[in-house]
């Protein structure tokens, strides 16, 4: 895919302008975006990504357009998983809702910087070493197994990394927020606010997710232009998506499992590609392995869409059933035959078989009397 220099300049300039508008115009005032504001922004960014993909189709062909859409969907899904970790971090550190927008903006900018660095490093490595695909594939397979073993997304599984623990222990910190500022002066001493620790947590999380996302995108396309644009479009609108989805993020209980399947598929695809382009002397004598198939991009795109679709539907169905079960267990719904009903003043029936106190054995009667005694004493006192 040949991309002229001026196309690179225009694309990067427009995307950076959009990001600057989001950061310095929309996000300059700490507030919680409304549902309408979030929905409009997400629709705009998703529509822009779709239009860009169609433009790639018109000017470069359907194969490159398929690579862009496959890469964008994969990176977007990984970004949503990243967003779930952001949600946990915000909850753990008690970030006020009106300040969460600023923290998310910083997190997204850091993610963009880290991914840009890894994109450049990945492109240079691919150009120099064809065997790098073996490493990318093995790393993605390892990541897929790790995600699958985690199972459902759960904030109890989140563990602070070494950098966060170091920052919390070594920095002079206060528990009070000072708006979105990172430091505050108390009693003549400068202290670090919780917002600074949150920024550290978001940054290190972005770094870890960049390690997963770059091999994944290079498993779908080796075009730096498509790799860069797919990552940028995947990060656009995440701040608004965070506030629009809210608790819905927690309902995507199988997102990690779905992503593990996608990453495992891309890992296998990378290994097959490495075998097809093999130059390592200790594998097949340094010759290409001709029987290793090349998985076409249309199949990859279809597999990703179907997998993520099944993951989303299954997650919402299971979380919906769990919510209903919790409501019933909390006493919601109509009375049924198993619900204890009073048989008269001070004469409740047994919830299991409808027996009154007179039908119970002596031991059970004694236990009930012991439970009622404090209530009767309080009634007499009043």
Tab-separated table of C-alpha atoms in Angstrom:
chain	number	residue	atom	x	y	z
A	1	UNK	CA	0.000	0.000	0.000
A	2	UNK	CA	1.589	3.236	-1.146
A	3	UNK	CA	0.724	6.270	0.952
A	4	UNK	CA	2.057	9.620	-0.241
A	5	UNK	CA	3.765	11.856	2.281
A	6	UNK	CA	1.102	14.543	1.990
A	7	UNK	CA	-1.586	11.964	2.859
A	8	UNK	CA	0.333	11.108	6.016
A	9	UNK	CA	0.653	14.798	6.929
A	10	UNK	CA	-3.027	15.526	6.302
A	11	UNK	CA	-4.206	12.436	8.189
A	12	UNK	CA	-1.993	13.021	11.209
A	13	UNK	CA	-2.855	16.744	11.223
A	14	UNK	CA	-6.626	16.134	11.113
A	15	UNK	CA	-6.530	13.436	13.794
A	16	UNK	CA	-4.352	15.542	16.092
A	17	UNK	CA	-6.678	18.517	15.539
A	18	UNK	CA	-9.673	16.390	16.531
A	19	UNK	CA	-7.831	15.173	19.616
A	20	UNK	CA	-6.791	18.736	20.533
A	21	UNK	CA	-10.404	19.913	20.143
A	22	UNK	CA	-11.587	17.131	22.449
A	23	UNK	CA	-8.897	17.887	25.026
A	24	UNK	CA	-8.673	21.690	25.054
A	25	UNK	CA	-12.186	22.728	24.020
A	26	UNK	CA	-14.638	20.060	25.159
A	27	UNK	CA	-12.613	18.725	28.060
A	28	UNK	CA	-11.246	22.022	29.423
A	29	UNK	CA	-14.001	22.205	32.045
A	30	UNK	CA	-14.145	19.271	34.506
A	31	UNK	CA	-17.681	17.895	34.301
A	32	UNK	CA	-19.621	14.701	33.741
A	33	UNK	CA	-20.766	14.569	30.097
A	34	UNK	CA	-24.503	14.179	29.590
A	35	UNK	CA	-25.935	11.127	27.848
A	36	UNK	CA	-26.773	13.236	24.792
A	37	UNK	CA	-23.285	14.742	24.639
A	38	UNK	CA	-21.655	11.315	24.925
A	39	UNK	CA	-23.933	9.678	22.345
A	40	UNK	CA	-23.323	12.437	19.773
A	41	UNK	CA	-19.551	12.263	20.247
A	42	UNK	CA	-19.423	8.468	19.933
A	43	UNK	CA	-21.642	8.481	16.846
A	44	UNK	CA	-19.377	11.110	15.294
A	45	UNK	CA	-16.132	9.234	15.967
A	46	UNK	CA	-17.495	5.840	14.892
A	47	UNK	CA	-18.989	7.388	11.746
A	48	UNK	CA	-15.650	9.038	11.010
A	49	UNK	CA	-13.855	5.680	11.326
A	50	UNK	CA	-16.365	4.010	8.994
A	51	UNK	CA	-15.990	6.816	6.432
A	52	UNK	CA	-12.208	6.502	6.630
A	53	UNK	CA	-12.444	2.743	6.021
A	54	UNK	CA	-14.689	3.322	3.016
A	55	UNK	CA	-12.160	5.860	1.729
A	56	UNK	CA	-9.424	3.245	2.014
A	57	UNK	CA	-11.671	0.890	0.022
A	58	UNK	CA	-12.166	3.460	-2.751
A	59	UNK	CA	-8.518	4.474	-3.091
A	60	UNK	CA	-6.657	1.290	-2.145
A	61	UNK	CA	-9.058	-1.624	-2.566
A	62	UNK	CA	-11.235	-3.882	-0.447
A	63	UNK	CA	-8.382	-5.926	0.994
A	64	UNK	CA	-6.744	-2.941	2.694
A	65	UNK	CA	-10.159	-1.686	3.819
A	66	UNK	CA	-10.784	-5.091	5.412
A	67	UNK	CA	-7.429	-4.871	7.183
A	68	UNK	CA	-8.364	-1.459	8.569
A	69	UNK	CA	-11.800	-2.545	9.803
A	70	UNK	CA	-10.415	-5.754	11.349
A	71	UNK	CA	-7.652	-3.812	13.078
A	72	UNK	CA	-10.006	-1.052	14.229
A	73	UNK	CA	-12.539	-3.511	15.706
A	74	UNK	CA	-9.812	-5.447	17.508
A	75	UNK	CA	-8.155	-2.331	18.902
A	76	UNK	CA	-11.540	-0.868	19.870
A	77	UNK	CA	-12.410	-4.034	21.784
A	78	UNK	CA	-9.057	-3.983	23.560
A	79	UNK	CA	-9.652	-0.309	24.377
A	80	UNK	CA	-13.047	-1.137	25.904
A	81	UNK	CA	-11.336	-3.780	28.045
A	82	UNK	CA	-8.814	-1.101	28.981
A	83	UNK	CA	-11.761	1.139	29.845
A	84	UNK	CA	-13.039	-1.493	32.273
A	85	UNK	CA	-9.715	-1.311	34.132
A	86	UNK	CA	-10.026	2.493	34.121
A	87	UNK	CA	-13.437	2.071	35.756
A	88	UNK	CA	-11.929	-0.095	38.502
A	89	UNK	CA	-9.097	2.396	39.084
A	90	UNK	CA	-11.556	5.304	39.364
A	91	UNK	CA	-13.621	3.308	41.851
A	92	UNK	CA	-10.632	2.169	43.924
A	93	UNK	CA	-9.290	5.720	44.305
A	94	UNK	CA	-12.708	7.324	44.756
A	95	UNK	CA	-12.265	9.850	41.938
A	96	UNK	CA	-15.231	12.303	41.979
A	97	UNK	CA	-17.363	11.980	38.848
A	98	UNK	CA	-16.719	15.571	37.721
A	99	UNK	CA	-12.946	14.952	37.778
A	100	UNK	CA	-13.045	11.578	36.032
A	101	UNK	CA	-13.266	13.223	32.604
A	102	UNK	CA	-9.880	14.905	33.065
A	103	UNK	CA	-8.291	11.687	34.317
A	104	UNK	CA	-9.677	9.795	31.315
A	105	UNK	CA	-8.315	12.409	28.906
A	106	UNK	CA	-4.852	12.025	30.386
A	107	UNK	CA	-5.171	8.226	30.226
A	108	UNK	CA	-6.209	8.305	26.574
A	109	UNK	CA	-3.383	10.678	25.608
A	110	UNK	CA	-0.860	8.439	27.379
A	111	UNK	CA	-2.315	5.426	25.562
A	112	UNK	CA	-1.903	7.210	22.238
A	113	UNK	CA	1.727	8.106	23.021
A	114	UNK	CA	2.641	4.579	24.146
A	115	UNK	CA	0.964	2.982	21.136
A	116	UNK	CA	2.699	5.415	18.798
A	117	UNK	CA	6.072	4.407	20.224
A	118	UNK	CA	5.294	0.701	19.960
A	119	UNK	CA	3.978	1.104	16.408
A	120	UNK	CA	7.274	2.677	15.343
A	121	UNK	CA	9.325	0.021	17.160
A	122	UNK	CA	7.170	-2.784	15.738
A	123	UNK	CA	7.470	-1.475	12.176
A	124	UNK	CA	11.257	-1.207	12.482
A	125	UNK	CA	11.500	-4.732	13.915
A	126	UNK	CA	9.338	-6.216	11.151
A	127	UNK	CA	11.438	-4.575	8.458
A	128	UNK	CA	14.643	-5.971	9.950
A	129	UNK	CA	13.600	-9.373	11.284
A	130	UNK	CA	10.952	-11.560	9.680
A	131	UNK	CA	11.128	-13.964	12.631
A	132	UNK	CA	9.617	-11.269	14.881
A	133	UNK	CA	6.217	-12.676	13.897
A	134	UNK	CA	7.057	-15.839	15.822
A	135	UNK	CA	7.548	-13.725	18.947
A	136	UNK	CA	4.398	-11.678	18.304
A	137	UNK	CA	2.377	-14.848	17.807
A	138	UNK	CA	3.753	-16.544	20.924
A	139	UNK	CA	3.110	-13.425	22.997
A	140	UNK	CA	-0.494	-13.177	21.819
A	141	UNK	CA	-1.104	-16.860	22.543
A	142	UNK	CA	0.299	-16.371	26.048
A	143	UNK	CA	-1.919	-13.302	26.536
A	144	UNK	CA	-4.965	-15.214	25.268
A	145	UNK	CA	-4.388	-18.038	27.770
A	146	UNK	CA	-3.901	-15.501	30.575
A	147	UNK	CA	-7.181	-13.728	29.712
A	148	UNK	CA	-9.070	-17.012	29.419
A	149	UNK	CA	-7.839	-18.118	32.847
A	150	UNK	CA	-9.129	-14.866	34.324
A	151	UNK	CA	-12.626	-15.766	33.162
A	152	UNK	CA	-15.218	-13.082	33.758
A	153	UNK	CA	-14.276	-9.454	34.246
A	154	UNK	CA	-14.214	-8.798	37.979
A	155	UNK	CA	-12.829	-5.847	39.877
A	156	UNK	CA	-11.730	-8.245	42.607
A	157	UNK	CA	-9.166	-9.648	40.148
A	158	UNK	CA	-7.506	-6.248	39.660
A	159	UNK	CA	-4.083	-6.057	41.287
A	160	UNK	CA	-2.032	-2.911	41.606
A	161	UNK	CA	1.255	-3.172	39.733
A	162	UNK	CA	4.662	-2.464	41.240
A	163	UNK	CA	4.771	1.134	39.978
A	164	UNK	CA	1.465	2.000	41.679
A	165	UNK	CA	2.535	0.369	44.932
A	166	UNK	CA	5.855	2.248	44.827
A	167	UNK	CA	4.112	5.578	44.207
A	168	UNK	CA	1.654	5.038	47.066
A	169	UNK	CA	4.404	4.095	49.525
A	170	UNK	CA	7.200	6.509	48.559
A	171	UNK	CA	5.366	9.701	47.630
A	172	UNK	CA	4.161	12.117	50.293
A	173	UNK	CA	0.467	11.882	49.523
A	174	UNK	CA	-2.786	13.169	50.924
A	175	UNK	CA	-6.220	11.551	50.733
A	176	UNK	CA	-7.892	14.811	49.698
A	177	UNK	CA	-8.422	15.869	46.084
A	178	UNK	CA	-7.436	19.376	45.021
A	179	UNK	CA	-9.610	19.609	41.943
A	180	UNK	CA	-7.685	18.035	39.074
A	181	UNK	CA	-4.328	19.282	40.388
A	182	UNK	CA	-1.614	16.743	41.128
A	183	UNK	CA	-0.213	18.445	44.237
A	184	UNK	CA	-1.441	20.518	47.167
A	185	UNK	CA	0.369	22.539	49.865
A	186	UNK	CA	-0.657	21.730	53.443
A	187	UNK	CA	1.072	23.147	56.504
A	188	UNK	CA	3.816	24.533	54.289
A	189	UNK	CA	4.537	21.121	52.779
A	190	UNK	CA	3.785	20.063	49.204
A	191	UNK	CA	1.874	16.798	49.033
A	192	UNK	CA	0.771	14.619	46.126
A	193	UNK	CA	-2.984	14.327	45.625
A	194	UNK	CA	-4.767	11.047	44.809
A	195	UNK	CA	-5.171	12.350	41.237
A	196	UNK	CA	-1.414	11.963	40.720
A	197	UNK	CA	-1.587	8.305	41.820
A	198	UNK	CA	-4.555	7.804	39.491
A	199	UNK	CA	-2.527	9.210	36.575
A	200	UNK	CA	0.320	6.806	37.409
A	201	UNK	CA	-2.149	3.916	37.514
A	202	UNK	CA	-3.712	4.872	34.170
A	203	UNK	CA	-0.319	5.353	32.525
A	204	UNK	CA	1.095	1.989	33.603
A	205	UNK	CA	-2.157	0.286	32.565
A	206	UNK	CA	-1.896	1.929	29.136
A	207	UNK	CA	1.669	0.687	28.804
A	208	UNK	CA	0.652	-2.914	29.529
A	209	UNK	CA	-2.276	-2.769	27.086
A	210	UNK	CA	-0.040	-1.317	24.371
A	211	UNK	CA	2.098	-4.458	24.645
A	212	UNK	CA	-0.984	-6.504	23.691
A	213	UNK	CA	-2.519	-4.228	21.109
A	214	UNK	CA	0.458	-3.663	18.809
A	215	UNK	CA	1.228	-7.358	18.094
A	216	UNK	CA	-2.518	-7.863	17.595
A	217	UNK	CA	-2.826	-5.132	14.967
A	218	UNK	CA	0.341	-6.268	13.179
A	219	UNK	CA	-1.230	-9.705	12.952
A	220	UNK	CA	-3.962	-8.178	10.789
A	221	UNK	CA	-2.000	-5.666	8.728
A	222	UNK	CA	1.644	-4.730	8.249
A	223	UNK	CA	0.819	-1.302	6.823
A	224	UNK	CA	2.037	1.359	9.302
A	225	UNK	CA	-0.554	3.826	7.980
A	226	UNK	CA	-3.424	1.449	8.758
A	227	UNK	CA	-1.877	0.423	12.083
A	228	UNK	CA	-1.633	4.062	13.181
A	229	UNK	CA	-5.094	5.148	12.038
A	230	UNK	CA	-6.810	2.036	13.459
A	231	UNK	CA	-5.271	2.739	16.881
A	232	UNK	CA	-6.142	6.439	16.855
A	233	UNK	CA	-9.755	5.814	15.824
A	234	UNK	CA	-10.013	3.103	18.500
A	235	UNK	CA	-9.036	5.624	21.184
A	236	UNK	CA	-11.371	8.377	19.993
A	237	UNK	CA	-14.581	8.693	21.948
A	238	UNK	CA	-13.495	6.390	24.774
A	239	UNK	CA	-13.994	9.171	27.322
A	240	UNK	CA	-17.601	9.635	26.236
A	241	UNK	CA	-18.097	5.872	25.990
A	242	UNK	CA	-17.011	5.560	29.620
A	243	UNK	CA	-19.795	7.869	30.795
A	244	UNK	CA	-22.411	6.611	28.321
A	245	UNK	CA	-22.052	2.953	29.195
A	246	UNK	CA	-21.485	3.412	32.926
A	247	UNK	CA	-22.522	0.227	34.682
A	248	UNK	CA	-22.996	-1.503	31.318
A	249	UNK	CA	-19.219	-1.975	31.210
A	250	UNK	CA	-19.550	-4.215	34.246
A	251	UNK	CA	-22.202	-6.244	32.413
A	252	UNK	CA	-19.726	-7.275	29.706
A	253	UNK	CA	-18.699	-10.186	31.898
A	254	UNK	CA	-17.358	-12.314	29.050
A	255	UNK	CA	-15.369	-9.568	27.301
A	256	UNK	CA	-12.023	-10.980	28.457
A	257	UNK	CA	-12.985	-14.451	27.222
A	258	UNK	CA	-14.061	-13.094	23.839
A	259	UNK	CA	-10.844	-11.110	23.527
A	260	UNK	CA	-8.825	-14.190	24.456
A	261	UNK	CA	-10.409	-16.054	21.526
A	262	UNK	CA	-9.670	-13.161	19.144
A	263	UNK	CA	-6.065	-12.811	20.349
A	264	UNK	CA	-5.501	-16.578	20.113
A	265	UNK	CA	-6.813	-16.519	16.527
A	266	UNK	CA	-4.509	-13.625	15.609
A	267	UNK	CA	-1.610	-15.368	17.377
A	268	UNK	CA	-2.115	-18.495	15.272
A	269	UNK	CA	-2.395	-16.286	12.183
A	270	UNK	CA	0.925	-14.649	13.030
A	271	UNK	CA	2.688	-17.982	13.561
A	272	UNK	CA	1.367	-19.286	10.237
A	273	UNK	CA	2.534	-16.105	8.529
A	274	UNK	CA	5.982	-16.481	10.148
A	275	UNK	CA	6.157	-20.088	8.938
A	276	UNK	CA	5.182	-19.035	5.435
A	277	UNK	CA	7.940	-16.379	5.432
A	278	UNK	CA	10.377	-18.455	7.510
A	279	UNK	CA	14.082	-17.628	7.300
A	280	UNK	CA	15.312	-19.172	10.557
A	281	UNK	CA	18.031	-21.741	9.752
A	282	UNK	CA	16.928	-24.214	12.446
A	283	UNK	CA	13.355	-24.352	11.082
A	284	UNK	CA	12.928	-26.177	7.778
A	285	UNK	CA	16.546	-25.445	6.918
A	286	UNK	CA	15.852	-21.717	6.669
A	287	UNK	CA	13.368	-22.202	3.816
A	288	UNK	CA	9.798	-20.997	3.569
A	289	UNK	CA	7.211	-23.499	4.789
A	290	UNK	CA	4.976	-23.541	1.741
A	291	UNK	CA	2.182	-25.631	3.257
A	292	UNK	CA	1.536	-23.028	5.982
A	293	UNK	CA	-1.699	-21.317	4.899
A	294	UNK	CA	-2.211	-17.565	4.817
A	295	UNK	CA	-5.550	-16.727	6.441
A	296	UNK	CA	-7.347	-14.162	4.210
A	297	UNK	CA	-8.382	-10.856	5.735
A	298	UNK	CA	-12.081	-11.378	4.945
A	299	UNK	CA	-12.061	-14.502	7.114
A	300	UNK	CA	-10.243	-12.654	9.909
A	301	UNK	CA	-12.732	-9.777	9.806
A	302	UNK	CA	-15.711	-12.156	9.864
A	303	UNK	CA	-14.241	-14.183	12.716
A	304	UNK	CA	-13.635	-11.061	14.819
A	305	UNK	CA	-17.148	-9.687	14.221
A	306	UNK	CA	-18.868	-12.995	15.025
A	307	UNK	CA	-16.757	-13.626	18.143
A	308	UNK	CA	-17.287	-10.158	19.590
A	309	UNK	CA	-20.984	-10.283	18.730
A	310	UNK	CA	-21.468	-13.608	20.532
A	311	UNK	CA	-19.440	-12.322	23.481
A	312	UNK	CA	-21.580	-9.201	23.827
A	313	UNK	CA	-24.921	-11.007	23.512
A	314	UNK	CA	-23.911	-13.761	25.956
A	315	UNK	CA	-22.593	-11.197	28.459
A	316	UNK	CA	-25.763	-9.117	28.419
A	317	UNK	CA	-28.016	-12.176	28.706
A	318	UNK	CA	-26.102	-13.664	31.640
A	319	UNK	CA	-25.776	-10.354	33.503
A	320	UNK	CA	-29.487	-9.698	32.921
A	321	UNK	CA	-30.447	-13.049	34.448
A	322	UNK	CA	-28.159	-12.390	37.408
A	323	UNK	CA	-29.818	-9.035	38.045
A	324	UNK	CA	-33.228	-10.715	38.074
A	325	UNK	CA	-31.991	-13.372	40.488
A	326	UNK	CA	-30.612	-10.698	42.824
A	327	UNK	CA	-33.925	-8.863	42.799
A	328	UNK	CA	-35.804	-12.038	43.699
A	329	UNK	CA	-33.328	-12.935	46.442
A	330	UNK	CA	-33.692	-9.416	47.882
A	331	UNK	CA	-37.413	-9.954	48.376
A	332	UNK	CA	-38.734	-8.551	45.131
A	333	UNK	CA	-41.625	-10.034	43.236
A	334	UNK	CA	-44.923	-11.510	44.397
A	335	UNK	CA	-45.464	-13.819	47.327
A	336	UNK	CA	-45.442	-17.496	46.620
A	337	UNK	CA	-46.088	-20.639	48.599
A	338	UNK	CA	-42.569	-20.540	50.082
A	339	UNK	CA	-42.928	-17.019	51.462
A	340	UNK	CA	-43.480	-16.849	55.238
A	341	UNK	CA	-46.916	-15.399	56.052
A	342	UNK	CA	-48.092	-14.428	59.510
A	343	UNK	CA	-50.796	-16.756	60.804
A	344	UNK	CA	-51.881	-14.169	63.307
A	345	UNK	CA	-50.287	-11.792	65.825
A	346	UNK	CA	-46.996	-13.299	66.946
A	347	UNK	CA	-47.691	-16.551	65.107
A	348	UNK	CA	-45.587	-16.727	61.921
A	349	UNK	CA	-45.702	-19.868	59.895
A	350	UNK	CA	-42.660	-21.902	58.895
A	351	UNK	CA	-41.400	-20.724	55.485
A	352	UNK	CA	-40.667	-24.260	54.357
A	353	UNK	CA	-43.896	-26.109	54.968
A	354	UNK	CA	-46.415	-23.601	56.300
A	355	UNK	CA	-46.460	-24.998	59.880
A	356	UNK	CA	-47.403	-22.692	62.746
A	357	UNK	CA	-45.527	-22.532	66.065
A	358	UNK	CA	-47.827	-25.167	67.567
A	359	UNK	CA	-46.716	-27.655	64.938
A	360	UNK	CA	-42.975	-27.165	65.558
A	361	UNK	CA	-40.792	-29.341	67.764
A	362	UNK	CA	-39.631	-28.136	71.201
A	363	UNK	CA	-36.076	-27.229	70.078
A	364	UNK	CA	-37.307	-25.021	67.232
A	365	UNK	CA	-39.869	-23.372	69.558
A	366	UNK	CA	-37.109	-22.511	72.025
A	367	UNK	CA	-34.991	-20.929	69.291
A	368	UNK	CA	-37.923	-18.824	68.084
A	369	UNK	CA	-38.726	-17.663	71.624
A	370	UNK	CA	-35.076	-16.628	72.111
A	371	UNK	CA	-35.253	-14.537	68.946
A	372	UNK	CA	-38.522	-12.881	69.963
A	373	UNK	CA	-37.474	-12.079	73.519
A	374	UNK	CA	-35.446	-8.905	72.711
A	375	UNK	CA	-38.265	-7.567	70.530
A	376	UNK	CA	-40.869	-8.040	73.268
A	377	UNK	CA	-38.605	-6.377	75.863
A	378	UNK	CA	-38.130	-3.330	73.641
A	379	UNK	CA	-41.873	-3.131	73.071
A	380	UNK	CA	-42.574	-3.095	76.829
A	381	UNK	CA	-39.976	-0.378	77.402
A	382	UNK	CA	-41.560	1.840	74.779
